[in-house]
Coordinates of C-alpha atoms and ligand atoms in Angstrom, one line a residue:
M1 CA 0.0 0.0 0.0
V2 CA 1.0 3.6 -0.6
I3 CA 0.7 6.5 1.8
V4 CA -0.1 9.9 0.4
I5 CA 0.9 12.5 2.9
D6 CA -1.4 15.5 2.7
F7 CA 0.0 19.0 2.8
G8 CA -3.3 20.6 2.1
A9 CA -3.4 20.9 -1.7
Q10 CA -6.7 21.0 -3.4
Y11 CA -6.0 18.0 -5.5
N12 CA -4.9 15.5 -2.9
Q13 CA -7.8 13.2 -3.2
L14 CA -7.0 13.1 -6.8
I15 CA -3.5 11.8 -6.1
A16 CA -4.9 8.9 -4.0
R17 CA -7.3 8.1 -6.8
R18 CA -4.6 8.1 -9.5
V19 CA -2.6 5.6 -7.4
R20 CA -5.7 3.4 -7.1
E21 CA -6.2 3.6 -10.8
T22 CA -2.8 1.9 -11.2
Q23 CA -4.3 -0.9 -9.0
V24 CA -2.4 -0.1 -5.9
F25 CA -4.2 0.7 -2.6
S26 CA -3.5 4.2 -1.2
E27 CA -4.4 6.1 1.9
L28 CA -4.3 9.8 2.5
L29 CA -2.8 10.7 5.9
P30 CA -2.3 14.2 7.5
F31 CA 1.2 15.7 7.3
D32 CA 1.7 15.5 11.1
T33 CA 1.1 11.7 11.2
P34 CA 4.0 10.4 13.5
V35 CA 6.6 8.6 11.5
E36 CA 6.1 5.5 13.8
E37 CA 2.5 5.4 12.7
I38 CA 3.6 5.5 9.1
R39 CA 6.2 2.8 9.7
R40 CA 3.6 0.6 11.5
R41 CA 1.4 0.7 8.4
Q42 CA 4.4 -0.7 6.3
P43 CA 3.9 1.4 3.2
Q44 CA 5.7 0.2 0.1
A45 CA 5.9 3.8 -1.2
I46 CA 5.1 7.3 0.0
I47 CA 3.9 10.3 -1.9
L48 CA 4.3 13.8 -0.5
S49 CA 1.5 15.9 -1.9
G50 CA 1.4 19.5 -2.9
G51 CA 0.1 22.3 -0.6
P52 CA -0.4 26.0 -0.5
A53 CA 2.5 26.8 1.9
S54 CA 6.0 28.0 1.2
V55 CA 8.8 25.9 2.9
Y56 CA 10.0 29.2 4.5
D57 CA 6.7 30.0 6.1
P58 CA 7.1 30.0 9.9
C59 CA 4.3 27.4 10.2
A60 CA 5.0 25.5 7.0
P61 CA 3.7 21.9 7.4
Q62 CA 6.7 19.6 7.6
P63 CA 6.9 15.8 8.0
D64 CA 9.3 14.2 10.5
P65 CA 12.7 14.2 8.8
A66 CA 13.0 10.5 9.8
L67 CA 10.6 9.9 7.0
F68 CA 13.5 10.1 4.5
D69 CA 15.3 7.4 6.4
L70 CA 12.6 4.8 6.2
G71 CA 14.2 3.3 3.1
V72 CA 10.8 3.5 1.4
P73 CA 10.6 5.1 -2.1
I74 CA 9.3 8.6 -1.9
L75 CA 7.8 10.8 -4.6
G76 CA 7.4 14.5 -3.9
I77 CA 4.8 16.5 -5.9
C78 CA 5.1 20.4 -6.1
Y79 CA 5.3 21.5 -2.4
G80 CA 6.3 17.9 -1.7
M81 CA 9.3 18.3 -4.0
Q82 CA 10.2 21.7 -2.4
L83 CA 10.1 20.1 1.0
M84 CA 12.4 17.3 -0.1
A85 CA 14.8 19.9 -1.5
H86 CA 14.6 22.1 1.6
M87 CA 15.0 19.3 4.1
L88 CA 17.8 17.4 2.3
G89 CA 20.1 20.3 1.6
G90 CA 18.9 21.9 -1.7
T91 CA 17.6 25.4 -2.1
V92 CA 14.1 26.7 -2.7
R93 CA 13.4 30.2 -3.9
R94 CA 10.3 32.3 -4.5
A95 CA 9.7 32.3 -8.2
E96 CA 9.8 35.7 -9.9
R97 CA 6.1 35.2 -10.7
R98 CA 3.8 32.5 -9.7
E99 CA 3.5 29.9 -12.5
Y100 CA 0.0 28.7 -13.1
G101 CA -0.9 26.8 -16.3
P102 CA 0.6 24.6 -18.9
A103 CA 4.3 24.3 -19.6
E104 CA 6.5 22.3 -21.9
L105 CA 8.8 19.8 -20.4
K106 CA 12.4 19.6 -21.5
L107 CA 14.1 16.4 -20.6
A108 CA 17.7 16.5 -19.4
A109 CA 20.1 14.5 -21.5
G110 CA 21.9 11.3 -20.4
T111 CA 19.9 10.6 -17.2
G112 CA 19.8 6.8 -18.0
M113 CA 18.3 4.7 -15.3
D114 CA 18.0 7.8 -13.0
G115 CA 15.3 9.1 -15.4
R116 CA 13.0 6.1 -15.1
L117 CA 10.4 8.3 -13.4
L118 CA 9.8 10.0 -16.7
D119 CA 9.9 6.9 -18.9
G120 CA 7.5 7.5 -21.8
F121 CA 7.8 11.3 -21.7
E122 CA 9.4 13.3 -24.5
S123 CA 10.7 16.9 -24.6
G124 CA 7.7 19.1 -25.6
N125 CA 5.1 17.1 -23.6
R126 CA 2.7 19.3 -21.7
V127 CA 2.6 19.4 -17.9
W128 CA 0.5 21.5 -15.5
M129 CA 2.3 23.9 -13.2
S130 CA 0.8 25.7 -10.2
H131 CA 3.5 27.0 -7.8
G132 CA 4.9 30.2 -6.2
D133 CA 8.3 28.7 -5.1
L134 CA 10.7 26.6 -7.0
V135 CA 13.7 24.4 -6.4
L136 CA 16.9 26.3 -7.4
T137 CA 19.5 23.7 -6.6
A138 CA 18.8 20.0 -6.0
P139 CA 20.1 18.4 -2.8
P140 CA 23.4 16.4 -2.8
G141 CA 22.9 13.1 -4.5
F142 CA 20.1 14.2 -6.8
S143 CA 20.2 14.7 -10.5
V144 CA 17.9 16.9 -12.5
L145 CA 15.6 15.0 -14.9
A146 CA 13.8 17.8 -16.6
S147 CA 13.1 21.6 -16.7
T148 CA 10.6 24.0 -18.3
A149 CA 11.1 27.5 -19.5
N150 CA 10.3 29.0 -16.1
T151 CA 11.4 26.1 -13.8
P152 CA 15.0 25.0 -13.8
I153 CA 14.2 21.8 -12.0
A154 CA 10.9 20.3 -13.0
A155 CA 11.8 16.8 -11.9
M156 CA 14.7 15.4 -9.9
A157 CA 15.8 12.0 -8.5
D158 CA 18.2 10.4 -6.1
P159 CA 17.9 6.7 -7.2
A160 CA 20.3 5.4 -4.6
R161 CA 17.9 6.5 -1.9
R162 CA 14.9 6.0 -4.1
L163 CA 13.8 9.7 -3.7
Y164 CA 12.0 11.2 -6.7
A165 CA 10.1 14.5 -7.2
V166 CA 8.2 16.5 -9.8
Q167 CA 7.4 20.2 -9.7
F168 CA 4.4 19.8 -12.0
H169 CA 1.1 18.1 -11.1
P170 CA 0.9 14.6 -12.6
E171 CA -2.5 14.0 -10.9
V172 CA -4.5 16.5 -12.9
S173 CA -6.0 15.8 -16.4
H174 CA -4.2 18.9 -17.7
T175 CA -1.0 16.8 -17.5
P176 CA -2.0 14.3 -20.3
L177 CA 0.8 11.8 -19.5
G178 CA 0.5 12.3 -15.8
K179 CA -0.5 8.7 -15.2
L180 CA 2.9 7.6 -16.4
V181 CA 4.6 9.3 -13.4
F182 CA 2.5 7.1 -11.1
E183 CA 3.0 4.0 -13.2
N184 CA 6.7 4.5 -13.3
F185 CA 7.1 5.4 -9.7
L186 CA 4.9 2.7 -8.3
H187 CA 5.5 -0.2 -10.6
K188 CA 9.0 0.3 -12.1
I189 CA 10.7 2.0 -9.2
A190 CA 8.9 0.8 -6.1
G191 CA 8.2 -2.6 -7.6
L192 CA 4.6 -2.7 -6.5
G193 CA 2.2 -5.3 -7.9
R194 CA -1.3 -4.6 -9.3
D195 CA -3.5 -6.1 -6.6
W196 CA -6.1 -3.5 -5.8
T197 CA -8.8 -4.9 -8.1
P198 CA -12.6 -5.1 -7.6
A199 CA -12.2 -8.8 -6.5
S200 CA -9.5 -8.0 -3.9
I201 CA -11.5 -5.0 -2.7
V202 CA -14.5 -7.2 -2.1
S203 CA -12.5 -9.9 -0.2
T204 CA -10.7 -7.2 2.0
A205 CA -14.0 -5.5 2.8
V206 CA -15.8 -8.8 3.6
A207 CA -13.0 -9.9 5.9
S208 CA -13.1 -6.6 7.7
V209 CA -16.9 -6.7 8.3
Q210 CA -16.5 -10.3 9.6
R211 CA -13.8 -9.1 12.1
E212 CA -15.9 -6.1 13.2
V213 CA -19.3 -7.7 13.6
G214 CA -18.2 -11.1 14.9
D215 CA -21.3 -13.1 15.6
G216 CA -23.5 -9.9 16.0
Q217 CA -26.7 -9.0 14.1
A218 CA -26.6 -6.1 11.7
I219 CA -29.1 -4.0 9.8
V220 CA -28.8 -2.0 6.6
A221 CA -31.1 0.6 5.0
L222 CA -31.2 0.4 1.2
S223 CA -31.9 3.7 -0.5
G224 CA -31.9 2.5 -4.1
G225 CA -28.5 4.1 -4.7
V226 CA -25.3 2.2 -5.4
D227 CA -23.5 2.9 -2.1
S228 CA -26.0 1.3 0.2
A229 CA -26.5 -1.6 -2.3
V230 CA -22.8 -2.5 -2.4
A231 CA -22.4 -2.0 1.4
A232 CA -25.3 -4.4 1.9
L233 CA -24.0 -7.0 -0.5
I234 CA -20.6 -7.0 1.1
A235 CA -22.0 -7.3 4.6
H236 CA -24.2 -10.1 3.4
R237 CA -21.2 -12.0 2.1
A238 CA -19.6 -11.4 5.4
I239 CA -22.3 -12.4 7.9
G240 CA -25.0 -14.0 5.8
D241 CA -28.4 -14.1 7.3
R242 CA -27.3 -12.1 10.3
L243 CA -27.8 -9.1 8.1
H244 CA -31.3 -7.7 7.7
A245 CA -31.9 -5.2 4.9
I246 CA -34.8 -2.8 5.0
F247 CA -36.0 -0.9 1.9
V248 CA -38.3 1.9 2.9
D249 CA -40.3 2.9 -0.2
H250 CA -41.2 6.5 0.6
G251 CA -43.1 6.9 -2.7
L252 CA -40.7 9.6 -3.8
L253 CA -38.6 7.5 -6.1
R254 CA -38.4 7.6 -9.9
E255 CA -40.5 5.5 -12.3
H256 CA -40.0 1.8 -11.7
E257 CA -37.1 2.4 -9.3
A258 CA -38.6 0.6 -6.3
E259 CA -39.3 -2.5 -8.4
E260 CA -35.8 -2.4 -10.0
V261 CA -34.1 -2.4 -6.6
Q262 CA -36.2 -5.3 -5.3
E263 CA -35.6 -7.2 -8.4
A264 CA -31.8 -6.7 -8.3
F265 CA -31.7 -8.0 -4.7
R266 CA -34.1 -10.8 -5.1
R267 CA -31.5 -12.7 -7.0
T268 CA -28.7 -12.1 -4.4
G269 CA -30.3 -14.1 -1.5
L270 CA -30.2 -11.1 0.8
R271 CA -32.9 -11.0 3.5
L272 CA -34.9 -8.0 2.3
T273 CA -37.9 -6.4 3.9
V274 CA -39.8 -3.9 1.9
V275 CA -41.9 -1.3 3.7
D276 CA -44.3 0.6 1.5
A277 CA -44.6 3.8 3.4
S278 CA -45.6 6.1 0.5
Q279 CA -49.1 7.0 1.9
R280 CA -47.6 8.0 5.2
F281 CA -44.9 10.2 3.6
L282 CA -47.5 11.9 1.4
E283 CA -49.7 12.6 4.4
K284 CA -46.8 14.1 6.3
L285 CA -45.7 16.2 3.4
A286 CA -49.2 17.5 2.6
G287 CA -49.3 21.3 2.2
V288 CA -45.5 21.7 3.0
R289 CA -43.8 24.1 0.7
D290 CA -40.5 24.9 2.4
P291 CA -37.6 22.8 1.0
E292 CA -35.8 22.4 4.3
K293 CA -39.0 21.4 6.0
K294 CA -39.6 18.8 3.3
R295 CA -36.1 17.4 3.8
R296 CA -36.6 17.2 7.5
I297 CA -39.9 15.5 7.2
V298 CA -38.7 12.9 4.8
G299 CA -35.6 12.3 7.1
R300 CA -37.7 11.9 10.2
E301 CA -40.4 9.7 8.7
F302 CA -37.7 7.5 7.1
I303 CA -36.1 6.9 10.5
K304 CA -39.5 6.2 12.1
A305 CA -40.5 3.7 9.4
F306 CA -37.0 2.0 9.6
E307 CA -37.1 1.8 13.4
E308 CA -40.5 0.3 13.4
K309 CA -39.4 -2.5 11.1
A310 CA -36.1 -2.9 13.0
R311 CA -38.0 -3.5 16.2
E312 CA -39.9 -6.3 14.6
I313 CA -36.6 -7.9 13.7
G314 CA -35.5 -8.0 17.3
R315 CA -31.9 -7.8 18.5
V316 CA -29.6 -5.7 16.3
D317 CA -26.1 -4.5 17.2
Y318 CA -24.8 -2.9 14.1
L319 CA -25.9 -0.6 11.4
V320 CA -24.2 -1.0 8.0
Q321 CA -23.7 2.3 6.1
G322 CA -22.3 3.1 2.7
T323 CA -20.0 6.0 3.8
L324 CA -17.3 6.6 1.1
Y325 CA -13.7 7.6 1.5
P326 CA -14.1 11.3 0.5
D327 CA -16.5 11.8 3.4
V328 CA -14.0 10.1 5.7
I329 CA -11.2 12.3 4.5
E330 CA -13.2 15.5 4.6
S331 CA -14.3 14.9 8.1
G332 CA -10.6 15.3 9.0
S333 CA -10.8 12.3 11.2
R334 CA -8.0 9.7 11.1
T335 CA -9.3 6.7 13.0
A336 CA -12.8 7.3 14.3
A337 CA -15.7 6.1 12.3
V338 CA -17.5 8.9 10.8
I339 CA -21.2 8.8 10.1
K340 CA -22.3 10.4 6.9
T341 CA -25.1 12.8 7.7
H342 CA -27.2 11.2 5.0
H343 CA -30.8 12.3 5.4
N344 CA -32.2 8.8 5.9
V345 CA -29.8 7.2 8.3
G346 CA -28.2 10.2 10.1
G347 CA -29.3 10.1 13.7
L348 CA -30.3 6.4 13.6
P349 CA -27.2 4.8 15.2
K350 CA -27.4 7.0 18.3
R351 CA -31.2 6.6 18.7
M352 CA -31.0 2.9 18.3
R353 CA -27.7 2.5 20.1
L354 CA -26.1 0.9 17.1
R355 CA -22.5 0.6 16.2
V356 CA -21.7 1.7 12.7
V357 CA -20.0 -0.6 10.2
E358 CA -18.7 1.1 7.0
P359 CA -17.5 -1.4 4.5
L360 CA -16.9 1.3 1.8
R361 CA -15.0 3.7 4.0
Y362 CA -11.8 3.3 1.9
L363 CA -13.5 3.5 -1.5
F364 CA -14.0 6.2 -4.0
K365 CA -17.3 6.4 -5.9
D366 CA -15.9 4.9 -9.2
E367 CA -14.5 2.0 -7.2
V368 CA -17.9 1.3 -5.6
R369 CA -19.5 1.2 -9.0
R370 CA -16.9 -1.4 -10.2
V371 CA -17.4 -3.4 -7.1
A372 CA -21.2 -3.3 -7.8
L373 CA -20.6 -4.9 -11.1
E374 CA -18.2 -7.4 -9.6
L375 CA -20.9 -8.4 -7.1
G376 CA -23.3 -9.0 -9.9
L377 CA -25.5 -5.9 -9.6
P378 CA -27.0 -4.8 -12.9
P379 CA -25.3 -1.8 -14.7
A380 CA -28.5 0.2 -14.1
I381 CA -27.8 0.2 -10.4
A382 CA -24.0 0.3 -10.6
W383 CA -24.1 3.4 -12.7
R384 CA -27.1 5.0 -11.2
Q385 CA -27.1 8.8 -11.3
P386 CA -26.9 10.7 -8.0
F387 CA -30.4 11.1 -6.5
P388 CA -31.2 13.2 -3.5
G389 CA -32.3 11.3 -0.4
P390 CA -35.6 13.2 -0.2
G391 CA -36.2 12.1 -3.7
L392 CA -38.8 13.7 -5.9
A393 CA -40.1 15.8 -2.9
V394 CA -37.3 18.2 -3.7
R395 CA -37.9 18.2 -7.4
I396 CA -41.5 19.3 -7.0
I397 CA -41.5 22.9 -6.1
G398 CA -44.2 23.8 -3.6
A399 CA -46.4 21.2 -2.0
V400 CA -46.1 17.5 -3.0
T401 CA -49.2 15.7 -4.1
A402 CA -49.8 12.2 -5.6
E403 CA -51.0 13.9 -8.9
K404 CA -47.8 16.0 -9.2
L405 CA -45.7 13.0 -8.4
A406 CA -47.3 11.1 -11.3
V407 CA -46.7 14.0 -13.7
L408 CA -43.1 14.4 -12.7
R409 CA -42.3 10.7 -12.8
R410 CA -43.6 10.3 -16.3
A411 CA -41.8 13.5 -17.6
D412 CA -38.6 12.4 -15.8
A413 CA -38.7 9.0 -17.4
I414 CA -38.9 10.6 -20.8
V415 CA -36.0 12.9 -20.1
R416 CA -33.8 10.1 -18.9
A417 CA -34.8 7.7 -21.7
E418 CA -34.1 10.3 -24.4
I419 CA -30.8 11.4 -22.9
D420 CA -29.7 7.8 -22.4
R421 CA -30.5 7.1 -26.1
Y422 CA -28.6 10.2 -27.2
M423 CA -25.5 9.2 -25.2
K424 CA -25.7 5.7 -26.7
D425 CA -26.0 7.2 -30.2
T426 CA -22.9 9.3 -29.6
G427 CA -21.0 6.1 -28.8
F428 CA -21.0 6.3 -25.0
S429 CA -21.7 3.4 -22.8
F430 CA -21.2 2.5 -19.2
P431 CA -19.1 -0.5 -18.6
A432 CA -21.0 -3.7 -18.0
K433 CA -18.0 -5.5 -16.5
S434 CA -15.8 -4.3 -13.6
A435 CA -12.6 -4.5 -15.6
E436 CA -13.8 -2.3 -18.6
G437 CA -12.5 1.2 -18.9
L438 CA -14.7 4.3 -18.5
Q439 CA -14.7 7.5 -20.4
S440 CA -16.6 10.3 -18.7
P441 CA -20.3 10.4 -19.7
P442 CA -21.1 13.5 -21.8
V443 CA -24.0 14.3 -19.4
S444 CA -23.4 13.7 -15.7
Q445 CA -26.9 14.1 -14.3
Y446 CA -30.2 14.6 -16.0
F447 CA -33.8 14.8 -14.8
A448 CA -37.0 16.7 -14.8
V449 CA -38.3 19.3 -12.3
L450 CA -41.9 20.3 -11.7
P451 CA -42.1 24.0 -10.8
D452 CA -45.1 25.5 -9.0
L453 CA -46.3 27.2 -12.1
R454 CA -49.1 27.2 -14.6
S455 CA -49.2 28.9 -18.0
V456 CA -51.5 29.4 -20.9
G457 CA -51.3 27.2 -24.0
V458 CA -53.3 26.0 -26.9
M459 CA -54.2 22.5 -27.8
G460 CA -56.4 21.8 -30.9
D461 CA -58.8 24.8 -30.8
S462 CA -58.9 25.2 -27.0
R463 CA -57.0 27.2 -24.5
T464 CA -55.1 25.2 -21.9
Y465 CA -53.8 26.3 -18.5
G466 CA -51.2 23.6 -17.7
R467 CA -48.1 22.7 -15.9
T468 CA -44.5 23.4 -16.9
I469 CA -41.7 20.8 -16.9
V470 CA -38.1 21.9 -16.5
I471 CA -35.4 19.8 -18.0
R472 CA -32.1 19.9 -16.1
A473 CA -28.9 18.3 -17.5
V474 CA -25.4 19.1 -16.2
T475 CA -21.9 18.1 -17.0
T476 CA -19.4 18.0 -14.1
D477 CA -16.5 16.1 -12.7
D478 CA -17.3 16.4 -9.0
F479 CA -20.8 18.0 -8.6
M480 CA -19.1 20.8 -6.6
T481 CA -19.3 22.9 -9.7
A482 CA -21.2 22.1 -12.9
D483 CA -22.2 23.5 -16.2
W484 CA -25.5 23.0 -18.1
T485 CA -25.0 20.5 -20.9
R486 CA -25.2 21.9 -24.4
L487 CA -27.7 19.3 -25.6
P488 CA -28.5 19.3 -29.3
A489 CA -31.5 21.3 -30.3
D490 CA -33.1 18.2 -31.9
L491 CA -32.9 16.3 -28.7
L492 CA -34.5 19.1 -26.8
A493 CA -37.2 19.3 -29.4
R494 CA -37.9 15.6 -29.1
M495 CA -38.1 15.7 -25.3
S496 CA -40.4 18.7 -25.4
A497 CA -42.7 17.1 -28.0
R498 CA -42.9 13.8 -26.1
I499 CA -43.5 15.4 -22.7
T500 CA -46.3 17.7 -23.9
N501 CA -47.9 14.8 -25.9
E502 CA -47.5 12.0 -23.4
V503 CA -47.8 13.7 -20.0
P504 CA -51.4 14.8 -19.3
G505 CA -51.6 18.3 -17.9
V506 CA -48.2 19.6 -19.2
N507 CA -48.3 22.3 -21.9
R508 CA -44.8 23.8 -21.7
V509 CA -41.2 22.6 -21.4
V510 CA -38.2 24.7 -20.6
Y511 CA -34.5 24.0 -20.4
D512 CA -32.5 25.2 -17.4
I513 CA -29.3 26.9 -18.6
T514 CA -27.9 27.8 -15.2
P515 CA -24.4 26.6 -14.2
K516 CA -23.4 25.9 -10.6
P517 CA -22.6 28.4 -9.2
P518 CA -24.8 30.4 -9.1
G519 CA -27.4 27.7 -9.3
T520 CA -27.3 24.3 -7.7
V521 CA -27.8 21.1 -9.6
E522 CA -31.1 20.5 -7.8
W523 CA -33.8 23.1 -7.5
E524 CA -34.4 22.6 -3.8
Ligands
XMP601 P1 -26.7 20.4 -5.5 O1 -28.1 20.6 -5.7 O2 -26.3 20.8 -4.1 O3 -26.4 18.9 -5.6 O4 -25.8 21.2 -6.5 C1 -25.1 18.3 -5.8 C2 -25.3 16.8 -5.9 O5 -25.8 16.2 -4.7 C3 -27.0 15.6 -5.0 N1 -27.9 15.8 -3.8 C4 -28.1 14.9 -2.8 N2 -27.6 13.6 -2.6 N3 -28.8 13.4 -0.6 C5 -28.0 12.9 -1.5 O6 -27.6 11.8 -1.3 C6 -29.4 14.7 -0.7 O7 -30.1 15.1 0.1 C7 -29.0 15.4 -1.9 N4 -29.3 16.7 -2.3 C8 -28.6 16.9 -3.5 C9 -27.6 16.2 -6.2 O8 -28.5 15.3 -6.9 C10 -26.3 16.5 -7.0 O9 -25.8 15.3 -7.7

């Protein structure tokens, strides 16, 4: 396994992900993790991340110098390279001006085996720079592997001590050959194998749930999303029938979604209890217009419905949750289990005095999707779009009613079917097997919204006063920011025609052209 030491750069999770993409397990640890703790974990390689500080800042984050004596191969990136230079006897200077953007790499001649870090690169290759300081002279023992017009040392190495560093950012997509730096460092230099595969992820997670739960009883809430589905299946492999899965159908799901989830699980042998609570949710939501209130009501009712069912099951000690690695990292916690404040299970463990088990706490989302395929879940669940916990309640603006739910469900199904078809026609498909590669989908999330609005229209010879449907389609890497997708006009026209023809009561369709920020992806 590889430890990525975090010096606070924006892109650090990306480094851990790039390492995982070369099929090596990686963990992100804070810069002040004691060196004994690092040694105890027996990493086979260490990466020092970038960060916003300058090595000369009075409170610049620094690792324990003993790190360099562990005998483990180390790769420094950006600030990580400057630290290496500074701590090992080189010099670091403030650059005349901050360099931010693309640069052309110039490889040093005659580096031979020393230059293995940049195997596959050629002079002229583009790399991404983002730094205010630079390394002026390399520490004793190091040779310079490459430079750029503004950066005399863009990469350096001391192969005898297996210390390597790059000033540019190999983790970002703006460095097109960046992946090679990780491949070369991890596989050629550190000699690591490729054993972080969906199959090994499953067996590691299963063993860890077995250790944690022992002969206890556990419960899991299925939401319809991929995270809770995978967490449940892993726990099921680990403890068999001592796991009870509960699926609360709050009646706010998309068309056919509840059936799809039940069908997918029926074949797995998981003990699944379905609670149809849709009537109860509708009653509680009646007349409620405030988005936050809706969210609170759905959350509260969900917990109630879940608890009632759990009581029938009897003794339960553990709650299995699908918390992912980014939530664990972002909580800033190193060892304590962190509970994702997901609307539907937040608050549950405490109320029911349950201990939390998180089989996915080391996984990124794309890894969970591949594990889903590995576990035999259908691609429709493995690649399911993000969907808010409160479901369609937050895509109906104003009060939720059964009639509005029916309108939105139908319109949403048309939007999704048409955009799915468009993506397929453009040659895009989601992998059906865990080992297949994935290009980013041209549209990241797409759905319909029902605003609280009526407008005048005409149908045949008569005036109509009908509902409006909003189409929302966004393209994004991380959902923190997003742009509206430039869908072809023909596709928009087809969706508009189908919705107004096929969904009774709708006489107008509009397309939301707001990026995030200033909008959010969802309307509530
Ligand atoms: P916003 O609307 O904040 O959404 O731009 C960003 C992403 O998060 C999803 N989302 C949720 N996911 N529970 C979830 O699990 C929620 O309550 C929730 N609200 C928004 C949203 O669909 C988008 O992908």
